[in-house]
Short mmCIF file of C-alpha atoms and ligand atoms in Angstrom, two decimals:
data_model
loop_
_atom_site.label_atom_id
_atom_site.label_comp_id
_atom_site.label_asym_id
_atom_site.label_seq_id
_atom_site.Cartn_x
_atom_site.Cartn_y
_atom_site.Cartn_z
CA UNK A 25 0.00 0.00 0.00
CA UNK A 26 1.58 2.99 -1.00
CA UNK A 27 1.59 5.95 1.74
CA UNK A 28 2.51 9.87 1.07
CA UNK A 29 3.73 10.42 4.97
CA UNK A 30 4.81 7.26 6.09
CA UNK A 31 7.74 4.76 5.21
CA UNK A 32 6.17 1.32 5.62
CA UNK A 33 8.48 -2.02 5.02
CA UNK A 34 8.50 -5.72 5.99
CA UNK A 35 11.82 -7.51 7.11
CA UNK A 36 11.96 -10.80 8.28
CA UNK A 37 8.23 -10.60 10.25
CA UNK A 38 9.41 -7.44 11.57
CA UNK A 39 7.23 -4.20 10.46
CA UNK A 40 9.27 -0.82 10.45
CA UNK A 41 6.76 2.36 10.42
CA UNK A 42 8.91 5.58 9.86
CA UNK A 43 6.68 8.96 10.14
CA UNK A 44 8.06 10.32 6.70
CA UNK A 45 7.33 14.25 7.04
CA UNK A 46 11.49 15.54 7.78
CA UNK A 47 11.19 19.01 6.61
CA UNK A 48 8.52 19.65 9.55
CA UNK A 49 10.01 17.25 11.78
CA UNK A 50 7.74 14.25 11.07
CA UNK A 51 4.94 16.44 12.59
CA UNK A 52 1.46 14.46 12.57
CA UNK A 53 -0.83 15.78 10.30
CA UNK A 54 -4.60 14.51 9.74
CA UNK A 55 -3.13 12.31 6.82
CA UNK A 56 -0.06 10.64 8.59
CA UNK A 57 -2.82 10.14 11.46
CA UNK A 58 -5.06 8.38 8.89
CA UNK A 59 -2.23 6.37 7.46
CA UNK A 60 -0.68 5.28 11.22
CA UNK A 61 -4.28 3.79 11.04
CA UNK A 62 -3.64 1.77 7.70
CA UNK A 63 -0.28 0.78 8.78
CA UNK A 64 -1.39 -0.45 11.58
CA UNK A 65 -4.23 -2.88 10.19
CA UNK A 66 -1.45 -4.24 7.83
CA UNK A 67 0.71 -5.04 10.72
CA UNK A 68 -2.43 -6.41 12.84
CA UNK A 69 -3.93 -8.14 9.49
CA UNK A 70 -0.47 -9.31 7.73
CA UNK A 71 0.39 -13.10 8.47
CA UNK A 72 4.13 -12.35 7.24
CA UNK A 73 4.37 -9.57 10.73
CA UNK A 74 4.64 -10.41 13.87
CA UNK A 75 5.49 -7.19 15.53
CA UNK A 76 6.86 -3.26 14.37
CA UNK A 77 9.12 -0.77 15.25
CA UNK A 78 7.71 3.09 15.18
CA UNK A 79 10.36 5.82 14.64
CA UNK A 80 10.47 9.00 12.61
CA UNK A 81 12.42 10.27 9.42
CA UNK A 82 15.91 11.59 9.32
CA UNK A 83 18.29 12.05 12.34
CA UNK A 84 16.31 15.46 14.43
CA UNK A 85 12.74 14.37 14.79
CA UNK A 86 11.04 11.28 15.71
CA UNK A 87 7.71 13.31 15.57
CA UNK A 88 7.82 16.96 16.65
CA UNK A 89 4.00 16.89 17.48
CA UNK A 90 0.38 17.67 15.75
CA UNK A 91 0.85 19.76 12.93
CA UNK A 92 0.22 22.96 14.57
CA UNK A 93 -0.36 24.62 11.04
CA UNK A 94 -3.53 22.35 11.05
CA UNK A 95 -4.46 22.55 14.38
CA UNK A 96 -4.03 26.42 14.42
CA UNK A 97 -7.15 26.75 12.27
CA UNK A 98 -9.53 24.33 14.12
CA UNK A 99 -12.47 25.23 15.75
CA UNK A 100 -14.06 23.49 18.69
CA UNK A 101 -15.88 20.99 16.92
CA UNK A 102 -13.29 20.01 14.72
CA UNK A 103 -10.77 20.31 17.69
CA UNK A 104 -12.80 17.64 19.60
CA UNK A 105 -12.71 15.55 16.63
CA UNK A 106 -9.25 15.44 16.20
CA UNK A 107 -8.83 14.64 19.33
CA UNK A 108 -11.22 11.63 19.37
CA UNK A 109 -9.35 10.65 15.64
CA UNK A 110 -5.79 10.79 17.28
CA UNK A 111 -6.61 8.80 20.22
CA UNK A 112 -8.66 5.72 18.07
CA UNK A 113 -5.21 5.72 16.19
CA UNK A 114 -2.99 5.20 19.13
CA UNK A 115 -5.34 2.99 21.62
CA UNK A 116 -5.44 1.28 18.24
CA UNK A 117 -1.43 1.02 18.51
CA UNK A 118 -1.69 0.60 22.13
CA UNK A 119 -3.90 -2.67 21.78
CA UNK A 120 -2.04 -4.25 19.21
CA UNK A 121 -1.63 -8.12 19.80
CA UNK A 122 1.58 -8.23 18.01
CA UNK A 123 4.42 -5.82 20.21
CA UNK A 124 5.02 -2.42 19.33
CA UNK A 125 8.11 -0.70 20.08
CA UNK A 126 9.18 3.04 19.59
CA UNK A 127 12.67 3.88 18.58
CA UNK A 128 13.09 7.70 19.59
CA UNK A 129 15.70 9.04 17.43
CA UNK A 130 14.86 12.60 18.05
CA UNK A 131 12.28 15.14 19.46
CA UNK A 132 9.36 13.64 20.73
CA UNK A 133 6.79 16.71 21.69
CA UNK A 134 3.12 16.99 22.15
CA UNK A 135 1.52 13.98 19.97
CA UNK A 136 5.43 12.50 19.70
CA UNK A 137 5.48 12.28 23.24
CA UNK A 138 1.93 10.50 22.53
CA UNK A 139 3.05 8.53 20.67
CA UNK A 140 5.50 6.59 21.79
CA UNK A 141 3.40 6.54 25.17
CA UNK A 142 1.18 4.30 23.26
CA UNK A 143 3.48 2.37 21.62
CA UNK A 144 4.41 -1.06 24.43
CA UNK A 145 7.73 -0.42 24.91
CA UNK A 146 10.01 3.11 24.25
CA UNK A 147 13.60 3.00 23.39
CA UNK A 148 15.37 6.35 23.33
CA UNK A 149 18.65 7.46 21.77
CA UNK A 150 20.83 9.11 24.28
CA UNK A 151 19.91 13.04 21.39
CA UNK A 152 16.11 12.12 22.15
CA UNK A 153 14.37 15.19 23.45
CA UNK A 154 10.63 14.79 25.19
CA UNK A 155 8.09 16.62 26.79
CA UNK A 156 4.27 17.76 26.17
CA UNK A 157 4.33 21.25 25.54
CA UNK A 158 0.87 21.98 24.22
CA UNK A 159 0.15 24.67 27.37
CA UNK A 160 2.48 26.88 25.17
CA UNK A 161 -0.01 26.62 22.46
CA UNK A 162 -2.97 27.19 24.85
CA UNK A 163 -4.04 23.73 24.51
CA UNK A 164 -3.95 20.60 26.31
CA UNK A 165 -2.71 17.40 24.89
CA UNK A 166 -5.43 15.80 22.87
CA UNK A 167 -3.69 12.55 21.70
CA UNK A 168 -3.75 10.64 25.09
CA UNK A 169 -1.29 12.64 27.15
CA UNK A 170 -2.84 13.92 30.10
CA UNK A 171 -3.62 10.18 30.85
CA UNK A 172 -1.18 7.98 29.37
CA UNK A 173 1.70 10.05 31.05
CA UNK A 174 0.13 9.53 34.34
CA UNK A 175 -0.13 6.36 34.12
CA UNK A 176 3.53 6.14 33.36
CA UNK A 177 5.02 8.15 35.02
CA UNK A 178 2.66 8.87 38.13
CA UNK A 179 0.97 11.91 38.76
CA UNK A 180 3.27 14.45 40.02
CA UNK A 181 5.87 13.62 37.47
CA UNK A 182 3.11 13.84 34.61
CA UNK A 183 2.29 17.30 36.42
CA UNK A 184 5.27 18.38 36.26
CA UNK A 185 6.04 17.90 32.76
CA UNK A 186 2.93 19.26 31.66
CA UNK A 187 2.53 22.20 33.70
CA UNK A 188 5.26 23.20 32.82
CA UNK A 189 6.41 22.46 29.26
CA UNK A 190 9.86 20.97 30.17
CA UNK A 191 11.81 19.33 27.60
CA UNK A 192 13.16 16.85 29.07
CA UNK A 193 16.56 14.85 27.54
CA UNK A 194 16.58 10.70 27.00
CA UNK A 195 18.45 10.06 30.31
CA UNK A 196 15.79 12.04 32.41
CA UNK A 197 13.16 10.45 30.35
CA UNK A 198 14.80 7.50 31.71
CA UNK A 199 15.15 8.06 34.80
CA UNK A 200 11.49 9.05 35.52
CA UNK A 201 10.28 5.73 33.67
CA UNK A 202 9.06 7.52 30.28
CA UNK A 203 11.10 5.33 28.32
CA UNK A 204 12.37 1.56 29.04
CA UNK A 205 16.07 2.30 27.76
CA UNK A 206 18.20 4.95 26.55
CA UNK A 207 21.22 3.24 23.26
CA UNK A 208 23.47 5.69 20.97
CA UNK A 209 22.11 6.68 18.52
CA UNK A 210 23.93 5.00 15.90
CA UNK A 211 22.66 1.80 17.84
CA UNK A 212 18.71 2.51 17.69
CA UNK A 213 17.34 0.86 15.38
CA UNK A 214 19.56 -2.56 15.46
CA UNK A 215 18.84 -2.21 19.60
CA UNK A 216 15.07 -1.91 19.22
CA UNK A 217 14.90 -4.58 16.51
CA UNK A 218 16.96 -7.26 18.40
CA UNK A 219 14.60 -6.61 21.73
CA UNK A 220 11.20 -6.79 19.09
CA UNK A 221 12.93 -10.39 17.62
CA UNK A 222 13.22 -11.57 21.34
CA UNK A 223 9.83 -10.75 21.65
CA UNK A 224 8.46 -11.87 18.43
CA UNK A 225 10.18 -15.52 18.96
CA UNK A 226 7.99 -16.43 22.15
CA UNK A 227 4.30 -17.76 20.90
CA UNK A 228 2.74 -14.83 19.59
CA UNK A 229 -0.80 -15.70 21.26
CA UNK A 230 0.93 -15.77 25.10
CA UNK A 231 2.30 -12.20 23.44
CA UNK A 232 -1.05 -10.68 22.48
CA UNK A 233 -2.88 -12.22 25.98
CA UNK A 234 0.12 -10.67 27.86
CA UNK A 235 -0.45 -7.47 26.02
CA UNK A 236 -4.13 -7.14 26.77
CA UNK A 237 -3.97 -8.44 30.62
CA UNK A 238 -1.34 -5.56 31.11
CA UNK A 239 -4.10 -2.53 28.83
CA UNK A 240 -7.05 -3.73 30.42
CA UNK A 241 -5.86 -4.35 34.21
CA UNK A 242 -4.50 -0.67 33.73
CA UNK A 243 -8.22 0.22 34.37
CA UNK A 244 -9.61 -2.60 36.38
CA UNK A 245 -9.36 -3.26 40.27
CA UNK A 246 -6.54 -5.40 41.45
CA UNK A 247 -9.52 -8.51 41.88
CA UNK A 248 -10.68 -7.77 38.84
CA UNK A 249 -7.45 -7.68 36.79
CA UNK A 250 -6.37 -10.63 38.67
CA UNK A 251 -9.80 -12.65 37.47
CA UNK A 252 -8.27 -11.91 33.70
CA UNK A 253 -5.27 -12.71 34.03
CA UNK A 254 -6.44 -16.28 35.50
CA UNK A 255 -8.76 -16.60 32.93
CA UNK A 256 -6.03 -15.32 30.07
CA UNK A 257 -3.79 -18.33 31.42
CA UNK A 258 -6.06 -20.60 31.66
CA UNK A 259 -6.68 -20.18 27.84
CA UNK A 260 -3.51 -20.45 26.93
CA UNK A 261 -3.53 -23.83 28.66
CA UNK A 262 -5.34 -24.99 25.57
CA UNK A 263 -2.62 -24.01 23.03
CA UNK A 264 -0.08 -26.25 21.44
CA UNK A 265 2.21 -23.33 22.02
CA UNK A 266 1.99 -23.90 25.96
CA UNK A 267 2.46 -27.68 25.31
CA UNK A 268 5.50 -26.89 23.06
CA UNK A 269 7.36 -24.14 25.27
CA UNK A 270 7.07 -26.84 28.27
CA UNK A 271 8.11 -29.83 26.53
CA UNK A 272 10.97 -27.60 24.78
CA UNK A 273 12.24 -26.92 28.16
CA UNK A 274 12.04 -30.36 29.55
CA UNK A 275 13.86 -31.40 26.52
CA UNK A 276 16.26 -28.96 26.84
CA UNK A 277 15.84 -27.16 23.93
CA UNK A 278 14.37 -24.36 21.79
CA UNK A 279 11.03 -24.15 21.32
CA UNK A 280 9.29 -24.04 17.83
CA UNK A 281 6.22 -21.80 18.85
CA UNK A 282 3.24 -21.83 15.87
CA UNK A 283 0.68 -19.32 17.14
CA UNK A 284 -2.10 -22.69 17.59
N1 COA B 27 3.82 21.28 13.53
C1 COA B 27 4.05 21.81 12.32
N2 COA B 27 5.28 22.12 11.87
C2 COA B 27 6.32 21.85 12.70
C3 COA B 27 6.14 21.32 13.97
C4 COA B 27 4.82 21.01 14.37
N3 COA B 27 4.55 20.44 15.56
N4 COA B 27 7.35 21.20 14.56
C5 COA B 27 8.25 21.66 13.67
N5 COA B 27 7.62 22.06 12.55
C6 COA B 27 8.22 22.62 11.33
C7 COA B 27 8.62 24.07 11.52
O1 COA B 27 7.50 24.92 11.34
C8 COA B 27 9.65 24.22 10.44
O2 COA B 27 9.00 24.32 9.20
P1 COA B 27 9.47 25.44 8.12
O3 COA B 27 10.90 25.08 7.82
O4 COA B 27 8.54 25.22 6.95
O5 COA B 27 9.34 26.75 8.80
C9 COA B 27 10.36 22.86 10.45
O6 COA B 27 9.43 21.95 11.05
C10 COA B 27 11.63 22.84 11.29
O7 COA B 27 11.32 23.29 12.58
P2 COA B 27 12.07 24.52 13.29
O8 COA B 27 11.16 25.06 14.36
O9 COA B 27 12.58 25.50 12.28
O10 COA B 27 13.30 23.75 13.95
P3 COA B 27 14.10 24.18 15.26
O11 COA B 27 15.32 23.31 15.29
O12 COA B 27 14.31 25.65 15.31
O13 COA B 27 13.15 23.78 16.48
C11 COA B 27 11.60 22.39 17.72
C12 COA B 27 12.79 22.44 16.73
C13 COA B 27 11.14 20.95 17.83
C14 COA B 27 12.06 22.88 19.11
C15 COA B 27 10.47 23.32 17.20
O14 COA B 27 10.20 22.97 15.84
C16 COA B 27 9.19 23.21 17.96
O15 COA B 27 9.07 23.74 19.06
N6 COA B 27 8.16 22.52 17.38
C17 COA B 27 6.84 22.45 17.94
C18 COA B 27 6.82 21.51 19.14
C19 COA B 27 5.44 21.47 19.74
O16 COA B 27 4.96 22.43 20.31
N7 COA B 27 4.79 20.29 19.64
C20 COA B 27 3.49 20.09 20.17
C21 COA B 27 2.45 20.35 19.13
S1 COA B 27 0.82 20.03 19.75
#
């Protein structure tokens, strides 16, 4: 499928999304947000992917935020829908079955930041740059921010960094849990894409159930989330892959997961 704003390619199972806008820092515009969505059914839909790396175009930017130009001439209604459209797109990347990982090679601001909040796992390069500095623009973050940060990064923190507009580098984002691990750059892309092919090796159904126990506990009582997660293992029970990973290690060897 051919996109105008987005560098989509296959490797090996292994889907690479590159936001493809470099002159305005890979900022999100209605169509990239439209074509995230397409990318993303291919990589849910596609047999020959099992999971995808999200990063942005060119060494400054992964994405530099909404396309202000755009949002500058919204009105409320229209505001409100972008919103609504942003956030489908990246609860949509958020509830993937097959793992998502951002590589950060650059400024992450506003719907960047977003983002890679809803992608499963962030790795930054040590010249990342993050932060959500919509309040500057006399808006709040409308792509999932004010709750996905929170959740991240607990309250105060996600305060902080909203209130008041900090950019903050890789290492701090690191230190403050907003992303899992900071590489060189020159080592992003080969670090995220050996962590997605450990990932992408165990049985891809114990992946997606692990996935969803994690999103929807996020928003269910302890009890509650604890009733999934029973019930999420107990389905798995009924999978060759569960047969094959324990026989594999009683053999003593690698197992030879099929997704049945
Ligand atoms: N929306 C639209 N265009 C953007 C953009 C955005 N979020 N971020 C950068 N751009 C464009 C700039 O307008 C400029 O385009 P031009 O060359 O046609 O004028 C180009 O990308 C390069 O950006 P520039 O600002 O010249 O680079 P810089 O190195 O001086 O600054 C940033 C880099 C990231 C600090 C700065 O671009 C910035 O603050 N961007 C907006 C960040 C933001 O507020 N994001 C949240 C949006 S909700």
């Amino acid at each position: 499928m051919p996109f105008e704003n987005l560098a989509f390619d296959v490797h090996d199972r292994v889907a690479t999304v590159r936001v493809n806008r470099p002159d305005k820092l890979n900022a999100l515009n209605d169509e990239t947000i439209a074509e995230l969505d397409q990318a993303m059914a291919l990589v849910e839909r596609r047999e020959d992917v099992a999971g995808a790396l999200i990063t942005g175009a060119g060494t400054r930017a992964f994405v530099a935020g909404a396309d202000i130009a755009e949002l500058s001439r919204q009105g409320p209604t229209d505001g409100q829908a972008r919103a609504r459209a942003g956030q489908a797109v990246f609860s949509r990347i958020e509830s993937c079955p097959k793992p998502v990982i951002a590589a950060v090679n650059g400024f992450a601001l506003g719907g960047g930041c977003e983002l890679a909040m809803a992608c499963h796992i962030r790795i930054a390069a040590d010249t990342a740059k993050l932060g959500q500095p919509e309040l500057k623009l006399g808006i709040t973050p409308g792509y999932g921010g004010t709750q996905r940060l929170v959740r991240l990064v607990g309250k105060g923190r996600a305060l902080q960094l909203l209130l008041t507009c900090e950019v903050i580098d890789a290492a701090e984002a690191h230190r403050i849990g907003l992303v899992n691990k900071v590489v060189p750059a020159a080592d992003l892309l080969g670090d995220a894409e050996r962590m997605l092919r450990q990932i992408i090796a165990f049985g891809p159904l114990a992946v997606g159930l692990c996935i969803e126990a994690v999103n929807r506990g996020d928003d269910l009582p302890l009890d509650a989330g604890l009733e999934l997660e029973a019930s999420y293992f107990g389905l798995l029970s009924a999978t060759a892959d569960m047969h094959e990973g324990m026989q594999a290690f009683l053999e003593k060897r690698a197992a030879r997961f099929t997704g049945r």
